[in-house]
Coordinates of C-alpha atoms and ligand atoms in Angstrom, one line a residue:
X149 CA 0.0 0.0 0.0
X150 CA 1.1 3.2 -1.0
X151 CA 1.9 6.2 1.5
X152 CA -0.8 8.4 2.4
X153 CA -1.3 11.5 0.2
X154 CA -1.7 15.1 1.4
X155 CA -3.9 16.8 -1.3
X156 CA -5.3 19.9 0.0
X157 CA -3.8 19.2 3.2
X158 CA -2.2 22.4 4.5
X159 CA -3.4 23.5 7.8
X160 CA -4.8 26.7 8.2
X161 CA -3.8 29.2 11.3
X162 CA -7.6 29.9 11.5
X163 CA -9.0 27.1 13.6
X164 CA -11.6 28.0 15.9
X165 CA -13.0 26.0 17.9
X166 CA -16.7 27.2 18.6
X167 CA -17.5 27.7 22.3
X168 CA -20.4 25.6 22.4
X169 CA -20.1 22.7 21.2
X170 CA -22.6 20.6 20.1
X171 CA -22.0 17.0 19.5
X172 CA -21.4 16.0 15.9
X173 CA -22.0 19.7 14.0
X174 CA -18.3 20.8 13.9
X175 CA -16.1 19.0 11.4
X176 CA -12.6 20.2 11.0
X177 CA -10.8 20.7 8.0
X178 CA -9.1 18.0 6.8
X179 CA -10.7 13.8 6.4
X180 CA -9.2 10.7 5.4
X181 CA -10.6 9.1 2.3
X182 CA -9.2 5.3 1.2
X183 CA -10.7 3.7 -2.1
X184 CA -11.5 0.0 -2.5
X185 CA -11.5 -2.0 -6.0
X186 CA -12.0 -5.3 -6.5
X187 CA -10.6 -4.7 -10.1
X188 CA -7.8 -2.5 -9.1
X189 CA -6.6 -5.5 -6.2
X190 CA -8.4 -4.1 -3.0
X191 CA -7.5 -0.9 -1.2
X192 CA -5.7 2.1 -2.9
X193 CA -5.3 5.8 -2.8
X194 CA -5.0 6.6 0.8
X195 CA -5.2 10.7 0.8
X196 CA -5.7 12.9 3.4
X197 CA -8.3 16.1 1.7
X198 CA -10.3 18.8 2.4
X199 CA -13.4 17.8 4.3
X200 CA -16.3 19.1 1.7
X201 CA -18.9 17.6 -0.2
X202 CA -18.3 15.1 -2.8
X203 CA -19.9 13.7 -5.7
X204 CA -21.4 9.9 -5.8
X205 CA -23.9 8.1 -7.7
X206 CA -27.1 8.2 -7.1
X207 CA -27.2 4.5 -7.8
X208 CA -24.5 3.8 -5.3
X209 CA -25.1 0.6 -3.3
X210 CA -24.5 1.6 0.4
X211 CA -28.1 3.7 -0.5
X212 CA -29.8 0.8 -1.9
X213 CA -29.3 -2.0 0.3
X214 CA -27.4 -0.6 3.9
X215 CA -23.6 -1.8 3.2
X216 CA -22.5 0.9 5.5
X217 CA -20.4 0.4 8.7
X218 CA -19.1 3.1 11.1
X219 CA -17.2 3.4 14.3
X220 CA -16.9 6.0 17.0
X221 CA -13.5 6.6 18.9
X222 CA -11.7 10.0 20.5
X223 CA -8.7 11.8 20.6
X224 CA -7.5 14.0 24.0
X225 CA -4.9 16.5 24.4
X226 CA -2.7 16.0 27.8
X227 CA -1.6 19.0 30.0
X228 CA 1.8 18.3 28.7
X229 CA 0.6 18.7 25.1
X230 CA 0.8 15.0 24.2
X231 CA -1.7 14.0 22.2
X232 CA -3.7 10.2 22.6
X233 CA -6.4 7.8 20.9
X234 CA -8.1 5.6 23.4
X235 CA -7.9 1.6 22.4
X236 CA -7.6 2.4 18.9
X237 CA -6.9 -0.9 18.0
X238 CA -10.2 -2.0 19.1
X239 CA -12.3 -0.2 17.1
X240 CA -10.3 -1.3 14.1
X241 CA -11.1 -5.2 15.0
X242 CA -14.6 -4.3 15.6
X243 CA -14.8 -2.3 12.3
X244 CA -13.0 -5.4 10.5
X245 CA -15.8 -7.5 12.5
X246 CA -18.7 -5.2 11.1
X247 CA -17.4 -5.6 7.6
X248 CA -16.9 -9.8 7.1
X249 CA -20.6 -9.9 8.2
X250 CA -21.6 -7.6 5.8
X251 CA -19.7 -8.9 3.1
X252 CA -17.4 -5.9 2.8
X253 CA -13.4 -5.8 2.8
X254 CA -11.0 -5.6 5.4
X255 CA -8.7 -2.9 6.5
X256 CA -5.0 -3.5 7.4
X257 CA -4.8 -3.0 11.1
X258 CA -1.3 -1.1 10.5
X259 CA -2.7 1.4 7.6
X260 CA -5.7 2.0 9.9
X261 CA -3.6 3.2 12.7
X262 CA -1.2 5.1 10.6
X263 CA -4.3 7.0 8.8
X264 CA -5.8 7.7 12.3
X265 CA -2.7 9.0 13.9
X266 CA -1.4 11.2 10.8
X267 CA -4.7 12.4 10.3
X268 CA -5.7 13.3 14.0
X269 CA -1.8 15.3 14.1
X270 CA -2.4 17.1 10.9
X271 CA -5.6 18.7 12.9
X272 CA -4.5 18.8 16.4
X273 CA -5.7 23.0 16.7
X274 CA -8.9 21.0 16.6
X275 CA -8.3 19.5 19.8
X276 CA -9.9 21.3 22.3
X277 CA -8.7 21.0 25.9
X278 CA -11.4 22.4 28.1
X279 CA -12.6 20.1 30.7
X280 CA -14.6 16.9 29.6
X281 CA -13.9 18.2 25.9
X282 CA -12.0 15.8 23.0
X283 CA -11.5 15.2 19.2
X284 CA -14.6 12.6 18.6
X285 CA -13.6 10.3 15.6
X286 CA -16.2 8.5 13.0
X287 CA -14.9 6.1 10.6
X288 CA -16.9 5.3 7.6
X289 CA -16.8 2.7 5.1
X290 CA -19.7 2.3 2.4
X291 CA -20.2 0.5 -1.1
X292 CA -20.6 3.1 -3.8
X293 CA -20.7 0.7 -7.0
X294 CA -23.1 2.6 -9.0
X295 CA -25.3 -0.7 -9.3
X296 CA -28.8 -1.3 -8.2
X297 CA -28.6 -4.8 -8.0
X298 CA -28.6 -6.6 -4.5
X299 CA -25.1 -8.1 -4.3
X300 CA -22.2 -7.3 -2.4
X301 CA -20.3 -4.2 -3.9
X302 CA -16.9 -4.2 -5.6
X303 CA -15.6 -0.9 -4.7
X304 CA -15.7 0.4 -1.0
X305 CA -15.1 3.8 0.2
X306 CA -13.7 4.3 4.0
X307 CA -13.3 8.2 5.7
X308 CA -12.1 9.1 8.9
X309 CA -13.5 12.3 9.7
X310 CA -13.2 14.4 12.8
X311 CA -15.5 16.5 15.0
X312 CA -14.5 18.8 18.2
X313 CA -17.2 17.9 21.3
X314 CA -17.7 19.1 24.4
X315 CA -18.8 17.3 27.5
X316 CA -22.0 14.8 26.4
X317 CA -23.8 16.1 29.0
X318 CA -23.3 20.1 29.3
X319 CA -25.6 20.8 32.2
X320 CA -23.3 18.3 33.9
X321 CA -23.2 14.5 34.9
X322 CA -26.7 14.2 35.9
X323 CA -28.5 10.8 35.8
X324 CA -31.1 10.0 32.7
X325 CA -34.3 8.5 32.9
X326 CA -35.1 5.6 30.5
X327 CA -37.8 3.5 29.3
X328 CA -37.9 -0.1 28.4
X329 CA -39.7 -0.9 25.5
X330 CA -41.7 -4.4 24.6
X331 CA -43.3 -2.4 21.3
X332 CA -39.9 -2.9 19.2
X333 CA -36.6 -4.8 19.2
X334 CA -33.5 -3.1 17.9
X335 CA -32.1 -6.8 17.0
X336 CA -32.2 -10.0 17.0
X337 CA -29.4 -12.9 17.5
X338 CA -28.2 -14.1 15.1
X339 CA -28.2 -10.4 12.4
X340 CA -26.3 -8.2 12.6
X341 CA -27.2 -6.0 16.2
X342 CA -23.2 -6.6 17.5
X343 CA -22.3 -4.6 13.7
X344 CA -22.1 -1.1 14.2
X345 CA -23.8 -0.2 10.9
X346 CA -26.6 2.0 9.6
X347 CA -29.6 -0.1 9.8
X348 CA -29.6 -0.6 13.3
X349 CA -29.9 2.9 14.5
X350 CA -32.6 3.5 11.8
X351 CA -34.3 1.0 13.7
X352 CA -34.3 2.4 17.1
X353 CA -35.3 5.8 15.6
X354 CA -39.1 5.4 16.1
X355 CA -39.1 3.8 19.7
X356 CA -36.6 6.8 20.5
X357 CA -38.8 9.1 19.0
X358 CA -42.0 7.7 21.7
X359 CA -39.7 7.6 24.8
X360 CA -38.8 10.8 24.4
X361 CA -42.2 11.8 23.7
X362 CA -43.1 10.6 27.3
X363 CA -40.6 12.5 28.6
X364 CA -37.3 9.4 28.8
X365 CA -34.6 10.3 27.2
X366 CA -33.3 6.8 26.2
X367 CA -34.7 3.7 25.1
X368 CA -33.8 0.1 27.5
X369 CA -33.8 -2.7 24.7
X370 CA -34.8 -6.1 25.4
X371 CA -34.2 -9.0 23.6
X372 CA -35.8 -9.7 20.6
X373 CA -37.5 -13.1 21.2
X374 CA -39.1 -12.9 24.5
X375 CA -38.9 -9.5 25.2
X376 CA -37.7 -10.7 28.4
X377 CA -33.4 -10.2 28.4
X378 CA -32.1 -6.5 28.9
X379 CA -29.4 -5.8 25.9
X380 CA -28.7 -2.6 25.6
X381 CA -29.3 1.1 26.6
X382 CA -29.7 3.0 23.6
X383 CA -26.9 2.9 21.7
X384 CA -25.1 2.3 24.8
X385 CA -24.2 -1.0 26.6
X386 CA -25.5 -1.5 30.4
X387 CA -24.0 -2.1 33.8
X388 CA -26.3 -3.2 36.7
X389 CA -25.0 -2.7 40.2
X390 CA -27.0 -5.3 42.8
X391 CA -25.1 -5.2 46.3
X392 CA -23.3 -8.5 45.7
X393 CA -22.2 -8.4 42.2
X394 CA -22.1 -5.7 39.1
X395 CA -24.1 -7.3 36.1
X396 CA -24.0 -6.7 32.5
X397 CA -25.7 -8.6 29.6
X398 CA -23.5 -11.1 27.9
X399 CA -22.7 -10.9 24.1
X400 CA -24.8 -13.2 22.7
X401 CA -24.9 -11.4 19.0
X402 CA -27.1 -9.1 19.0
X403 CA -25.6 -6.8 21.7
X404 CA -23.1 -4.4 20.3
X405 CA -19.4 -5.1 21.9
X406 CA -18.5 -1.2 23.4
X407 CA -14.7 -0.9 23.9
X408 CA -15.9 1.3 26.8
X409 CA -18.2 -1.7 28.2
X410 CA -14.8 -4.2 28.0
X411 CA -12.6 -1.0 29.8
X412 CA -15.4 -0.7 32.7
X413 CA -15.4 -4.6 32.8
X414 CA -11.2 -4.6 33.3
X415 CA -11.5 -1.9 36.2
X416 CA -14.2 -3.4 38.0
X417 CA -12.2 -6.2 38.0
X418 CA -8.5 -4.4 39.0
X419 CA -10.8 -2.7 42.3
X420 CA -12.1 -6.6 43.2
X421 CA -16.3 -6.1 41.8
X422 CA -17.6 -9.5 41.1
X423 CA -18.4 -8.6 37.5
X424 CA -20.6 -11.0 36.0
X425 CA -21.3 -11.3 32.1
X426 CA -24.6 -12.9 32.2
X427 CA -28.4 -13.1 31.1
X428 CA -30.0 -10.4 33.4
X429 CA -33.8 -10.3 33.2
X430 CA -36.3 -7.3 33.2
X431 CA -38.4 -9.2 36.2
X432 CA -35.0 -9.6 37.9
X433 CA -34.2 -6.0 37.6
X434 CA -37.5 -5.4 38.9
X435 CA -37.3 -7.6 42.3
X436 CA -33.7 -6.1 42.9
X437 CA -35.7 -2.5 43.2
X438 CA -38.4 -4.1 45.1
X439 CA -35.7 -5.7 47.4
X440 CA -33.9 -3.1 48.1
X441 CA -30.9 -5.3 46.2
X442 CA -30.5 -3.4 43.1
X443 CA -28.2 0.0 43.7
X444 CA -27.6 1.7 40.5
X445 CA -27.7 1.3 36.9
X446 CA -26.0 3.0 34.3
X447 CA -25.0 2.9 30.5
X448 CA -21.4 2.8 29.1
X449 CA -19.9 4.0 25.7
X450 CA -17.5 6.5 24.1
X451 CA -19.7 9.5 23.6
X452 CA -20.8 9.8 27.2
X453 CA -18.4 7.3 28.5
X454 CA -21.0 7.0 31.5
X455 CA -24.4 7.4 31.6
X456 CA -25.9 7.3 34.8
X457 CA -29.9 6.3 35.0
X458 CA -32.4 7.9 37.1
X459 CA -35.6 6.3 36.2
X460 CA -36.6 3.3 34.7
X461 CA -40.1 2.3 33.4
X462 CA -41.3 -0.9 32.4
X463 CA -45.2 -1.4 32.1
X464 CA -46.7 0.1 34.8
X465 CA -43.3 -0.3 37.0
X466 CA -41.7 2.8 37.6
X467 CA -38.2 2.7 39.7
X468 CA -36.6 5.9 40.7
X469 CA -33.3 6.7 41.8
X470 CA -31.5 10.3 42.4
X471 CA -32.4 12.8 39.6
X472 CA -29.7 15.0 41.3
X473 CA -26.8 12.8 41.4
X474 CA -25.3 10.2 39.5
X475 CA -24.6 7.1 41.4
X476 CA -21.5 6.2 43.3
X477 CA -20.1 3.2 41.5
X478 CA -20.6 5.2 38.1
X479 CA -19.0 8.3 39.2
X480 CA -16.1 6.8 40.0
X481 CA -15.9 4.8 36.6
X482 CA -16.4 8.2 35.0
X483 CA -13.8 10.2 36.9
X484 CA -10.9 6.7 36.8
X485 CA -11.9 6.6 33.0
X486 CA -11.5 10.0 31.7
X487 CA -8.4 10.3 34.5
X488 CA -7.1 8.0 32.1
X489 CA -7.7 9.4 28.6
X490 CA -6.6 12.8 29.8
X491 CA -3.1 11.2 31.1
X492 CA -3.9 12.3 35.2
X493 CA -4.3 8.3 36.3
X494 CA -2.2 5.8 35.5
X495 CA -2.6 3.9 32.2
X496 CA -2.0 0.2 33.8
X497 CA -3.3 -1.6 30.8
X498 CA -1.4 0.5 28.0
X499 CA -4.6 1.7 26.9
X500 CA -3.5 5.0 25.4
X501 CA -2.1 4.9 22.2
X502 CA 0.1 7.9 21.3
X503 CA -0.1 10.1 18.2
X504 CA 3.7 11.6 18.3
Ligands
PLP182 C1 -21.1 2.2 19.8 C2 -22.2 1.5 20.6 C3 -22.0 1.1 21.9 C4 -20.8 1.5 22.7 O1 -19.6 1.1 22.2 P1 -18.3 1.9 22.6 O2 -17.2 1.2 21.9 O3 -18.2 1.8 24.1 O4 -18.4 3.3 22.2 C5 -23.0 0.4 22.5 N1 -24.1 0.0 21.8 C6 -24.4 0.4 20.6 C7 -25.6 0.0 19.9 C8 -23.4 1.2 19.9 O5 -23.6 1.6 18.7

């Protein structure tokens, strides 16, 4: 594979850095564009361009029939300067994972990491350092054959862009109410709900739209045959903390496999939790509040990073918790797990991968 390529590359002195940051409106200026061809032996032309609007067919597969896979990672300035990618390496495996389900190519683990790192220092102004702030990172990859067949496409397209956030939750880390829905699944063992790609998240749309209509901000999944099985919060995974043991859901295919879910898994077990991957139950869920058993819950993944839950309703079952503050055990997640990323706590398991 050739070197990347720096078209209109040159950084400009301008960067600003809007004060409030919204998640996912700010790109910066520069994105990393690889092409795929089955003709032309695979992946070629890695280039690093202008971030702008580009031209595609309108008979381009990916629009057709939902061959489109994404993944979601940051990038954090130290104190010092340095700058760091959080378990890069595992979003590139779970990207790779995504595409051989959905019939689409592979990407070299080594030319991956190199466009991620070269692109993320070419726009380090973007970086902003304020508290709880970072360089949010979405890889793309699509099939834009111009074909509207259903068959698996011939040429790929994968971009890394890049998008300044702030904190995910600006008022502060305050606790979220959710509701469990029996109405709709998100997915189903067995498909394709442990792929990050598009169709899944049109999925949830609707029963997002209704929860939020009744005033919850998230949805709580349950599995898709009995409606029975808690999966996921979301687009978030879920940790439940009963007084003997900290739960969450076991992969069983159609749970999406968060980097930041396997991270809270490794420190609960470095501070001695009895963390248990298992089938956990609605009704269980429900006794533990009844019981006085179940202590918090709360969601895990890279946008938030925690997510902690203040109400849960499931029929006519509604279990409160504090509205005020997040819960203990979550906090402290929060607090060790950005420590981490922002270089104040040690970095035990080498999770920080550094740009230069
Ligand atoms: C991305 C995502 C997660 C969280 O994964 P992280 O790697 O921790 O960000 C959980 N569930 C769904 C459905 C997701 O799309």
């Amino acid at each position: 594979m050739s070197t990347i390529k720096f078209e209109e590359a040159e950084q400009k002195n301008d960067v600003k850095i809007p004060d409030n940051l919204v998640f996912g409106q700010n790109f910066t200026t520069n994105y990393f564009q690889l092409d795929y061809d089955t003709k032309k032996g695979g992946w070629h032309s890695p280039t690093i361009k202008k971030f702008e609007d580009f031209k595609i067919s309108p008979a381009a597969l990916a629009f057709h029939y939902g061959q489109e896979i994404f993944e979601g990672l940051k990038a954090y300035k130290h104190a010092d300067g340095k700058i760091v990618l959080f378990r890069p390496e595992e979003n590139i495996k779970r990207l790779n994972r995504s595409a051989k389900r959905l019939c689409m190519p592979e990407v070299d683990m080594d030319l991956a990491l190199t466009a991620l790192k070269e692109l993320v220092k070419l726009e380090q102004d973007w970086i902003p350092t304020k508290p709880g702030h970072s360089l949010y990172i979405r890889p793309l990859m699509f099939a834009s054959d111009p074909y509207i067949g259903v068959k698996a496409g011939d040429q790929y397209k994968l971009m890394i862009m890049l998008s300044p956030v702030g904190p995910y939750y600006p008022e502060g880390f305050k606790p979220v109410p959710i509701l469990a829905t029996d109405e709709y699944v998100r997915a189903v063992r067995k498909g394709v709900g442990d792929c990050k790609t598009a169709g899944n998240y049109a999925a949830s749309l609707l029963a997002q739209r209704e929860a939020k209509k009744e005033g919850y901000s998230q949805v709580l999944w349950l599995d898709a045959i009995q409606q029975k099985y808690i999966e996921e919060v979301g687009t978030m995974n879920i940790f439940i903390h009963f007084k003997d043991e900290v739960v969450t859901p076991m992969l069983t295919g159609s749970i999406l496999p968060g980097v930041t879910r396997m991270s809270v898994i490794q420190i609960l077990k470095d501070w001695g939790y009895n963390i248990v991957e298992r089938n956990i139950s609605i009704d269980e869920v429900v006794e533990g509040y009844k019981n006085g058993n179940l202590v918090e819950l709360f969601g895990t993944g890279t946008a938030a990073i925690i997510s902690s839950i203040s109400k849960l309703k499931y029929k006519d079952t509604v279990m409160e918790w504090s509205s005020e503050h997040a819960g203990v055990l979550g906090t402290k997640l929060y607090e060790e797990i950005l420590g981490i990323q922002y270089g104040e706590r040690e970095d035990k398991h080498n999770w920080l991968t550094y740009v230069e």
